[in-house]
GROMACS .gro file of C-alpha atoms in nm:
model
  428
    1MET     CA    1   1.801  13.229  20.094
    2ASN     CA    2   1.928  13.140  20.441
    3ALA     CA    3   2.212  13.320  20.617
    4ASN     CA    4   2.462  13.048  20.530
    5ASN     CA    5   2.401  13.105  20.158
    6ALA     CA    6   2.386  13.484  20.172
    7ALA     CA    7   2.614  13.669  19.934
    8PRO     CA    8   2.925  13.814  20.103
    9PRO     CA    9   2.930  14.190  20.164
   10HIS     CA   10   3.041  14.377  19.854
   11ILE     CA   11   3.316  14.632  19.921
   12VAL     CA   12   3.453  14.849  19.638
   13VAL     CA   13   3.804  14.996  19.657
   14ILE     CA   14   3.920  15.279  19.430
   15ASN     CA   15   4.298  15.264  19.378
   16ARG     CA   16   4.564  15.440  19.170
   17TRP     CA   17   4.889  15.355  19.355
   18ARG     CA   18   5.131  15.116  19.190
   19GLU     CA   19   5.333  15.042  19.502
   20GLN     CA   20   5.174  14.913  19.821
   21TYR     CA   21   5.107  15.240  19.997
   22ALA     CA   22   4.799  15.056  20.126
   23ARG     CA   23   4.809  14.685  20.211
   24TYR     CA   24   4.447  14.622  20.129
   25ALA     CA   25   4.449  14.245  20.186
   26GLU     CA   26   4.565  14.301  20.546
   27TYR     CA   27   4.286  14.548  20.623
   28LEU     CA   28   3.987  14.338  20.515
   29ASP     CA   29   3.930  13.964  20.486
   30HIS     CA   30   3.895  13.909  20.113
   31ALA     CA   31   3.772  13.552  20.171
   32THR     CA   32   3.462  13.662  20.362
   33HIS     CA   33   3.396  13.976  20.155
   34GLN     CA   34   3.350  14.037  19.784
   35VAL     CA   35   3.618  14.302  19.740
   36SER     CA   36   3.613  14.466  19.398
   37TYR     CA   37   3.873  14.713  19.273
   38ILE     CA   38   3.840  15.006  19.036
   39THR     CA   39   4.196  15.095  18.942
   40THR     CA   40   4.414  15.257  18.680
   41GLU     CA   41   4.641  15.036  18.471
   42VAL     CA   42   4.945  15.177  18.650
   43GLY     CA   43   4.782  15.084  18.982
   44LEU     CA   44   4.720  14.717  18.894
   45PRO     CA   45   5.032  14.580  19.073
   46SER     CA   46   4.906  14.697  19.414
   47VAL     CA   47   4.569  14.521  19.377
   48PRO     CA   48   4.582  14.203  19.591
   49GLU     CA   49   4.572  13.862  19.426
   50ALA     CA   50   4.271  13.789  19.646
   51ALA     CA   51   4.065  14.062  19.475
   52GLY     CA   52   3.721  13.936  19.379
   53ASP     CA   53   3.695  14.153  19.067
   54ILE     CA   54   3.895  14.428  18.896
   55LEU     CA   55   3.788  14.696  18.651
   56VAL     CA   56   4.041  14.934  18.495
   57VAL     CA   57   3.966  15.300  18.422
   58GLU     CA   58   4.194  15.557  18.266
   59ARG     CA   59   4.163  15.793  18.564
   60THR     CA   60   4.016  15.730  18.907
   61ASP     CA   61   3.924  16.099  18.946
   62ASP     CA   62   3.694  16.076  18.642
   63LEU     CA   63   3.355  16.055  18.813
   64GLU     CA   64   3.163  15.928  18.510
   65ALA     CA   65   3.417  15.653  18.437
   66VAL     CA   66   3.427  15.535  18.797
   67ARG     CA   67   3.046  15.560  18.826
   68ALA     CA   68   3.007  15.339  18.517
   69ALA     CA   69   3.256  15.084  18.651
   70LEU     CA   70   3.073  15.073  18.984
   71ARG     CA   71   2.743  15.003  18.809
   72VAL     CA   72   2.902  14.707  18.631
   73LEU     CA   73   3.037  14.572  18.959
   74ALA     CA   74   2.697  14.617  19.126
   75VAL     CA   75   2.532  14.410  18.854
   76ARG     CA   76   2.791  14.137  18.896
   77HIS     CA   77   2.814  14.126  19.275
   78GLY     CA   78   2.525  14.324  19.424
   79ARG     CA   79   2.505  14.679  19.550
   80PRO     CA   80   2.815  14.799  19.738
   81GLU     CA   81   2.795  14.808  20.115
   82ALA     CA   82   3.101  15.035  20.134
   83ILE     CA   83   3.320  15.236  19.898
   84VAL     CA   84   3.680  15.303  19.996
   85ALA     CA   85   3.924  15.556  19.844
   86LEU     CA   86   4.245  15.655  20.022
   87LYS     CA   87   4.419  15.883  19.767
   88GLU     CA   88   4.344  16.252  19.813
   89ASP     CA   89   4.219  16.318  19.461
   90ASP     CA   90   3.978  16.023  19.481
   91LEU     CA   91   3.810  16.121  19.809
   92LEU     CA   92   3.534  16.333  19.657
   93ILE     CA   93   3.465  16.070  19.388
   94ALA     CA   94   3.408  15.810  19.658
   95ALA     CA   95   3.194  16.054  19.859
   96GLU     CA   96   2.972  16.127  19.557
   97LEU     CA   97   2.923  15.755  19.494
   98ARG     CA   98   2.849  15.682  19.861
   99GLU     CA   99   2.564  15.930  19.843
  100GLU     CA  100   2.430  15.772  19.524
  101TRP     CA  101   2.443  15.419  19.669
  102ASN     CA  102   2.359  15.519  20.028
  103CYS     CA  103   2.683  15.371  20.164
  104PRO     CA  104   2.826  15.467  20.502
  105GLY     CA  105   3.128  15.694  20.522
  106GLN     CA  106   3.232  16.049  20.444
  107ARG     CA  107   2.995  16.260  20.237
  108VAL     CA  108   3.073  16.547  20.002
  109GLY     CA  109   2.957  16.804  20.257
  110HIS     CA  110   3.192  16.674  20.526
  111LEU     CA  111   3.489  16.657  20.289
  112ALA     CA  112   3.430  17.004  20.147
  113ARG     CA  113   3.623  17.171  20.429
  114PHE     CA  114   3.916  16.938  20.364
  115ARG     CA  115   3.924  16.981  19.986
  116ASP     CA  116   3.806  17.338  19.928
  117LYS     CA  117   4.091  17.550  20.062
  118TYR     CA  118   3.880  17.866  20.085
  119LEU     CA  119   3.615  17.693  20.299
  120MET     CA  120   3.896  17.538  20.502
  121ALA     CA  121   4.065  17.872  20.571
  122THR     CA  122   3.730  18.036  20.648
  123ALA     CA  123   3.647  17.774  20.913
  124VAL     CA  124   3.987  17.817  21.080
  125ALA     CA  125   3.956  18.196  21.073
  126GLU     CA  126   3.604  18.184  21.219
  127ALA     CA  127   3.742  17.980  21.509
  128GLY     CA  128   3.979  18.267  21.587
  129LEU     CA  129   4.292  18.069  21.502
  130ASP     CA  130   4.607  18.197  21.337
  131LEU     CA  131   4.653  18.170  20.960
  132PRO     CA  132   4.771  18.396  20.675
  133ASP     CA  133   4.523  18.656  20.549
  134PHE     CA  134   4.335  18.523  20.247
  135SER     CA  135   4.072  18.602  19.987
  136LEU     CA  136   3.919  18.458  19.674
  137ALA     CA  137   4.107  18.570  19.362
  138GLY     CA  138   3.838  18.634  19.105
  139ASP     CA  139   4.042  18.854  18.874
  140GLU     CA  140   4.364  19.053  18.847
  141THR     CA  141   4.210  19.355  19.018
  142SER     CA  142   4.115  19.158  19.329
  143ILE     CA  143   4.472  19.025  19.360
  144LEU     CA  144   4.624  19.370  19.314
  145GLU     CA  145   4.389  19.517  19.576
  146PHE     CA  146   4.476  19.235  19.817
  147GLY     CA  147   4.848  19.297  19.760
  148ALA     CA  148   4.807  19.671  19.811
  149LYS     CA  149   4.635  19.606  20.143
  150HIS     CA  150   4.851  19.323  20.280
  151GLY     CA  151   5.184  19.364  20.102
  152TRP     CA  152   5.395  19.138  19.880
  153PRO     CA  153   5.489  18.860  19.815
  154LEU     CA  154   5.165  18.662  19.793
  155ILE     CA  155   5.076  18.300  19.731
  156LEU     CA  156   4.816  18.225  19.464
  157LYS     CA  157   4.673  17.873  19.455
  158PRO     CA  158   4.376  17.673  19.328
  159VAL     CA  159   4.086  17.643  19.568
  160MET     CA  160   4.085  17.271  19.485
  161GLY     CA  161   4.415  17.099  19.422
  162SER     CA  162   4.693  16.875  19.550
  163SER     CA  163   5.072  16.834  19.537
  164SER     CA  164   5.114  17.213  19.493
  165GLU     CA  165   4.986  17.194  19.137
  166GLY     CA  166   4.901  17.541  19.010
  167VAL     CA  167   5.052  17.722  19.311
  168VAL     CA  168   5.237  18.044  19.224
  169LYS     CA  169   5.440  18.290  19.432
  170LEU     CA  170   5.372  18.650  19.331
  171ASP     CA  171   5.665  18.874  19.426
  172GLY     CA  172   5.498  19.195  19.311
  173PRO     CA  173   5.217  19.348  19.103
  174GLU     CA  174   5.407  19.279  18.780
  175ASP     CA  175   5.373  18.902  18.838
  176VAL     CA  176   4.994  18.922  18.840
  177LEU     CA  177   4.985  19.000  18.467
  178ALA     CA  178   5.132  18.656  18.388
  179VAL     CA  179   4.869  18.465  18.583
  180ASP     CA  180   4.587  18.281  18.406
  181LEU     CA  181   4.272  18.291  18.620
  182ALA     CA  182   4.032  18.154  18.359
  183ASP     CA  183   4.052  17.779  18.418
  184THR     CA  184   3.998  17.718  18.789
  185PRO     CA  185   3.880  17.902  19.103
  186MET     CA  186   4.179  18.053  19.284
  187MET     CA  187   4.254  18.210  19.621
  188VAL     CA  188   4.531  18.440  19.737
  189GLN     CA  189   4.715  18.443  20.071
  190THR     CA  190   4.983  18.649  20.237
  191PHE     CA  191   5.327  18.490  20.232
  192ASN     CA  192   5.456  18.343  20.559
  193PRO     CA  193   5.838  18.301  20.567
  194GLY     CA  194   5.830  18.054  20.855
  195ARG     CA  195   5.941  17.692  20.853
  196ILE     CA  196   5.680  17.462  20.700
  197TYR     CA  197   5.585  17.144  20.885
  198HIS     CA  198   5.350  16.858  20.814
  199VAL     CA  199   5.168  16.681  21.095
  200ASP     CA  200   5.031  16.331  21.044
  201GLY     CA  201   4.818  16.116  21.268
  202VAL     CA  202   4.471  16.021  21.384
  203PHE     CA  203   4.206  16.263  21.515
  204THR     CA  204   3.942  16.114  21.744
  205GLY     CA  205   3.695  16.397  21.690
  206SER     CA  206   3.823  16.583  21.995
  207GLU     CA  207   4.197  16.515  22.026
  208ILE     CA  208   4.492  16.394  21.819
  209GLN     CA  209   4.669  16.066  21.881
  210HIS     CA  210   4.951  15.865  21.722
  211TRP     CA  211   5.085  16.186  21.569
  212ARG     CA  212   5.424  16.303  21.440
  213ALA     CA  213   5.539  16.647  21.325
  214SER     CA  214   5.797  16.677  21.044
  215ARG     CA  215   5.978  16.976  20.898
  216TYR     CA  216   6.007  17.009  20.522
  217VAL     CA  217   6.356  17.050  20.379
  218ASN     CA  218   6.285  17.271  20.078
  219THR     CA  219   5.917  17.302  19.980
  220CYS     CA  220   5.648  17.116  19.788
  221LEU     CA  221   5.625  17.416  19.555
  222GLY     CA  222   6.001  17.406  19.495
  223PHE     CA  223   5.980  17.037  19.408
  224ARG     CA  224   5.757  17.128  19.115
  225SER     CA  225   6.034  17.348  18.977
  226GLY     CA  226   6.320  17.101  19.021
  227ASP     CA  227   6.433  17.114  19.386
  228PHE     CA  228   6.453  16.798  19.594
  229LEU     CA  229   6.191  16.764  19.868
  230GLY     CA  230   6.288  16.634  20.209
  231SER     CA  231   6.108  16.579  20.538
  232VAL     CA  232   6.258  16.528  20.885
  233GLU     CA  233   6.062  16.439  21.198
  234GLU     CA  234   6.101  16.702  21.470
  235ASP     CA  235   6.274  16.622  21.801
  236ASP     CA  236   6.250  16.968  21.964
  237GLU     CA  237   6.007  16.937  22.255
  238ALA     CA  238   5.898  17.302  22.253
  239VAL     CA  239   5.824  17.295  21.882
  240ASN     CA  240   5.634  16.967  21.911
  241ARG     CA  241   5.431  17.098  22.202
  242ALA     CA  242   5.327  17.409  22.010
  243ILE     CA  243   5.246  17.206  21.699
  244GLY     CA  244   5.042  16.950  21.893
  245GLU     CA  245   4.828  17.213  22.064
  246SER     CA  246   4.769  17.407  21.742
  247THR     CA  247   4.692  17.097  21.536
  248ALA     CA  248   4.424  16.985  21.779
  249ASP     CA  249   4.266  17.333  21.767
  250TYR     CA  250   4.269  17.342  21.386
  251LEU     CA  251   4.108  16.999  21.354
  252ARG     CA  252   3.840  17.077  21.611
  253ALA     CA  253   3.752  17.385  21.405
  254LEU     CA  254   3.701  17.168  21.098
  255SER     CA  255   3.541  16.845  21.220
  256GLY     CA  256   3.390  16.665  21.514
  257ASP     CA  257   3.433  16.326  21.348
  258PRO     CA  258   3.727  16.084  21.367
  259LEU     CA  259   3.967  16.101  21.076
  260VAL     CA  260   4.322  16.036  20.965
  261PHE     CA  261   4.487  16.367  20.877
  262HIS     CA  262   4.778  16.528  20.698
  263LEU     CA  263   4.807  16.890  20.813
  264GLU     CA  264   5.056  17.156  20.711
  265LEU     CA  265   5.144  17.465  20.911
  266PHE     CA  266   5.406  17.736  20.952
  267VAL     CA  267   5.626  17.768  21.260
  268ASN     CA  268   5.778  18.107  21.339
  269ASP     CA  269   6.017  18.180  21.625
  270THR     CA  270   5.902  18.454  21.863
  271PRO     CA  271   6.030  18.585  22.201
  272ASP     CA  272   5.749  18.380  22.359
  273GLY     CA  273   5.847  18.059  22.183
  274PRO     CA  274   5.737  17.883  21.864
  275ARG     CA  275   5.418  18.021  21.707
  276CYS     CA  276   5.210  17.818  21.461
  277SER     CA  277   5.003  17.942  21.169
  278PHE     CA  278   4.768  17.723  20.967
  279LEU     CA  279   4.845  17.633  20.605
  280GLU     CA  280   4.608  17.351  20.498
  281VAL     CA  281   4.490  17.002  20.589
  282GLY     CA  282   4.365  16.686  20.422
  283ALA     CA  283   4.134  16.422  20.569
  284ARG     CA  284   4.360  16.142  20.449
  285VAL     CA  285   4.701  15.983  20.498
  286GLY     CA  286   4.995  16.196  20.392
  287GLY     CA  287   5.160  16.112  20.063
  288ALA     CA  288   5.521  16.056  19.958
  289GLU     CA  289   5.699  15.813  20.198
  290ILE     CA  290   5.490  15.892  20.506
  291PRO     CA  291   5.294  15.562  20.513
  292PHE     CA  292   5.616  15.360  20.477
  293VAL     CA  293   5.810  15.552  20.744
  294TRP     CA  294   5.521  15.510  20.988
  295ARG     CA  295   5.493  15.135  20.929
  296GLU     CA  296   5.865  15.065  20.924
  297LEU     CA  297   5.986  15.293  21.204
  298HIS     CA  298   5.686  15.347  21.428
  299GLY     CA  299   5.489  15.025  21.383
  300TYR     CA  300   5.158  15.194  21.302
  301ASP     CA  301   4.973  15.174  20.970
  302LEU     CA  302   4.795  15.501  20.897
  303MET     CA  303   4.643  15.351  20.581
  304ASP     CA  304   4.482  15.077  20.788
  305ALA     CA  305   4.334  15.340  21.019
  306ALA     CA  306   4.194  15.536  20.723
  307PHE     CA  307   4.056  15.218  20.563
  308GLN     CA  308   3.874  15.113  20.882
  309LEU     CA  309   3.726  15.460  20.929
  310GLN     CA  310   3.581  15.448  20.578
  311LEU     CA  311   3.412  15.120  20.672
  312ARG     CA  312   3.282  15.291  20.987
  313ARG     CA  313   3.488  15.055  21.200
  314PRO     CA  314   3.698  15.148  21.507
  315VAL     CA  315   4.042  15.288  21.437
  316PRO     CA  316   4.319  15.033  21.513
  317GLN     CA  317   4.455  15.132  21.852
  318GLY     CA  318   4.789  14.959  21.883
  319ARG     CA  319   5.079  15.175  21.986
  320MET     CA  320   5.366  15.346  21.815
  321THR     CA  321   5.683  15.140  21.853
  322ARG     CA  322   6.021  15.313  21.877
  323PRO     CA  323   5.866  15.660  21.925
  324GLU     CA  324   6.210  15.794  22.008
  325GLU     CA  325   6.348  15.711  21.662
  326ILE     CA  326   6.350  15.995  21.408
  327GLY     CA  327   6.241  15.928  21.051
  328GLY     CA  328   6.254  16.120  20.728
  329TYR     CA  329   6.226  16.094  20.353
  330LEU     CA  330   6.369  16.242  20.034
  331LEU     CA  331   6.212  16.280  19.690
  332ILE     CA  332   6.419  16.356  19.381
  333PRO     CA  333   6.230  16.508  19.085
  334ALA     CA  334   6.186  16.320  18.759
  335PRO     CA  335   6.494  16.366  18.536
  336GLU     CA  336   6.277  16.458  18.236
  337ALA     CA  337   5.913  16.535  18.166
  338ARG     CA  338   5.711  16.218  18.220
  339PRO     CA  339   5.686  15.970  18.061
  340CYS     CA  340   6.060  15.917  18.034
  341ARG     CA  341   6.296  15.621  18.006
  342ILE     CA  342   6.565  15.592  18.274
  343THR     CA  343   6.920  15.588  18.133
  344GLU     CA  344   7.120  15.619  18.458
  345VAL     CA  345   7.042  15.561  18.825
  346THR     CA  346   7.255  15.521  19.139
  347SER     CA  347   7.156  15.312  19.440
  348MET     CA  348   7.219  15.497  19.768
  349VAL     CA  349   7.136  15.224  20.023
  350GLY     CA  350   7.450  15.129  20.213
  351GLY     CA  351   7.603  15.476  20.198
  352THR     CA  352   7.723  15.652  20.513
  353PRO     CA  353   7.531  15.861  20.582
  354GLY     CA  354   7.250  15.727  20.370
  355PRO     CA  355   6.895  15.592  20.355
  356TYR     CA  356   6.776  15.265  20.502
  357ALA     CA  357   6.541  15.208  20.205
  358GLU     CA  358   6.488  15.340  19.854
  359ALA     CA  359   6.244  15.306  19.566
  360LEU     CA  360   6.420  15.343  19.232
  361LEU     CA  361   6.360  15.258  18.872
  362GLU     CA  362   6.618  15.058  18.682
  363VAL     CA  363   6.791  15.155  18.360
  364GLY     CA  364   6.544  15.097  18.077
  365ASP     CA  365   6.236  15.137  18.297
  366ILE     CA  366   5.976  15.398  18.208
  367LEU     CA  367   5.865  15.659  18.458
  368PRO     CA  368   5.495  15.690  18.370
  369LEU     CA  369   5.276  15.995  18.336
  370ALA     CA  370   5.060  15.882  18.628
  371ASP     CA  371   4.839  16.077  18.868
  372ALA     CA  372   5.009  15.966  19.192
  373TYR     CA  373   5.252  16.257  19.164
  374TYR     CA  374   5.487  16.189  19.458
  375GLU     CA  375   5.507  15.818  19.379
  376HIS     CA  376   5.639  15.848  19.024
  377VAL     CA  377   5.953  16.057  19.070
  378GLY     CA  378   6.326  16.027  19.001
  379GLY     CA  379   6.400  15.859  19.333
  380ARG     CA  380   6.243  15.800  19.675
  381PHE     CA  381   6.447  15.744  19.992
  382ARG     CA  382   6.368  15.679  20.358
  383PHE     CA  383   6.590  15.762  20.659
  384ARG     CA  384   6.616  15.686  21.029
  385GLY     CA  385   6.835  15.827  21.303
  386ALA     CA  386   6.868  15.927  21.665
  387THR     CA  387   6.815  16.300  21.607
  388SER     CA  388   6.657  16.534  21.353
  389ARG     CA  389   7.004  16.668  21.276
  390ASP     CA  390   7.137  16.320  21.193
  391VAL     CA  391   6.847  16.250  20.957
  392GLU     CA  392   6.874  16.586  20.782
  393GLN     CA  393   7.249  16.542  20.727
  394ALA     CA  394   7.192  16.200  20.570
  395LEU     CA  395   6.910  16.336  20.357
  396VAL     CA  396   7.111  16.630  20.223
  397ALA     CA  397   7.416  16.411  20.156
  398THR     CA  398   7.200  16.165  19.962
  399ALA     CA  399   7.042  16.442  19.756
  400ALA     CA  400   7.389  16.573  19.664
  401ALA     CA  401   7.531  16.232  19.567
  402PHE     CA  402   7.235  16.073  19.389
  403ARG     CA  403   7.232  16.062  19.011
  404VAL     CA  404   6.940  15.981  18.782
  405SER     CA  405   6.902  16.056  18.412
  406GLY     CA  406   6.636  15.988  18.153
  407VAL     CA  407   6.516  16.060  17.802
  408PRO     CA  408   6.162  16.153  17.698
  409VAL     CA  409   5.947  15.884  17.539
  410THR     CA  410   5.625  15.902  17.340
  411PRO     CA  411   5.293  15.762  17.466
  412THR     CA  412   5.343  15.480  17.216
  413ASP     CA  413   5.675  15.389  17.379
  414GLN     CA  414   5.509  15.392  17.720
  415ALA     CA  415   5.221  15.174  17.605
  416GLY     CA  416   5.464  14.923  17.461
  417ALA     CA  417   5.669  14.883  17.776
  418PRO     CA  418   5.613  14.567  17.980
  419LEU     CA  419   5.390  14.633  18.279
  420GLY     CA  420   5.670  14.541  18.516
  421GLN     CA  421   5.882  14.826  18.378
  422LEU     CA  422   5.646  15.107  18.466
  423ALA     CA  423   5.777  15.167  18.818
  424GLY     CA  424   6.039  15.065  19.068
  425ALA     CA  425   6.003  14.869  19.389
  426SER     CA  426   6.114  14.963  19.739
  427ARG     CA  427   6.428  14.799  19.856
  428GLY     CA  428   6.654  14.841  20.151
   0.00000   0.00000   0.00000
C-alpha cells in the first residue's frame, strides 16, 4: 500500500462530559485522522459530529469495559496510535491502555504521584517543602495515635479519589469510631485553617506559565454536604507571588515533564507575608467552570493544551488575553439526590450583580446520576469583574438569590427521559 492509500492515524478519545468542556474537533483534524470515541451515554452530546466511530460504555473508569471497547475499535480501524483522556478519573485507565498498546503519553508510574495522595505528599515532603503532617490510616489505632501526637481536628481522606468524595473532618477521638476504613486505603493529615486556593495552568517541566490562582469561597468538602462552592481569581500581588513561587517548587518536586495542572494549597497570613502549604495536585485541567472561564475571559484553552500533550505535541503557546480581568464561578448543589427531576429553576443572567453566563436545567429536565460530579449540579454560574472583591460580591449575591428545586426519580424514569433532557446548556 502506498503512502497515499495508507490508513489515517487512529486516535481514541475517552470521554464522559456531556457539555463541551473539551472542544475535541478543534484540537485534532478529524478529516485526516480516524478519531474514535469511547463515551458514556450521558457524554454522547459532547462527541463531535465528525467522530469516526463511537462506542458507549456504562462507566469510563471501568478498565475492563473500556479495554473491551478499545479492542473492538482496533479491529475496525487498526491499532491506536494515541489514547486521550482528559477527565481526572479516566487518566489511569488511559495510562494502563497506553502501556498495553505501546502508545505515547503518560504512563501509570508517572501518574501515580498525581493520583495517589500519599505518594504525592511523600514526594513534596522529601523535597523539604511545606505541607500538613500526614500518615497512612490503616486502622482506628493509627488515627488515634496520629491525633495524640499532632492534635485535633484531622482530615481523613482516600488515598485515591476526586471531588472530595470520602473526605471526613475528625474533630476529636470520638469521631474516629464512626469511620469505616474497610473499603479503601485512607490517609490522615493535620488540619490547616488557612484559606484554600486552586492554581491552574501549564508546567513546562521546570517552570509554570499561563497560570492563575483562585481562592475558594466555601470548600469542596462543604459542597458535598450542601454548601455552595465558589471560586474567585486572586488580585493581591503579594499572595500571587507567594503562590507562584510555591507552585513551581511543588511541581518540580513531582515531575520533570510538561503537564497541565490543577493544584490546591493553603495560604496563611504571617508577619513575614503570605505562607503557602501544599494540599494536593492533579496532572489535568481543573474541573467545574475553570475551562470555560479560561477560554471566555483569558483566551486560552487549557483542554487544548492537555490534549496536545497527550499526543506528545507542543503545548499551544498563544497568550492570555485580558489578564487583568478577574474571573470566578459558582456551583449550587443538586436540590435532591440524583437522579432528580427539576421542578423550579431561576435564571440569574442579567442580574446586578450577577453572572455573565450560566448552565441550568429547565423545569422537567432530569439531573442524571453521572460521574462528572461538578458538571451535574443544581446550577453553574460564571463571573467576571475588575477586582476579586467585585466578583465575590456578585457570586455571594447570586448564591443567595438563586432557587432550584427537584423531586427524586427512579432509574426507570431517568432511562425514559429524552436524551436532550439529561442536562442543561450554558447560556449567557
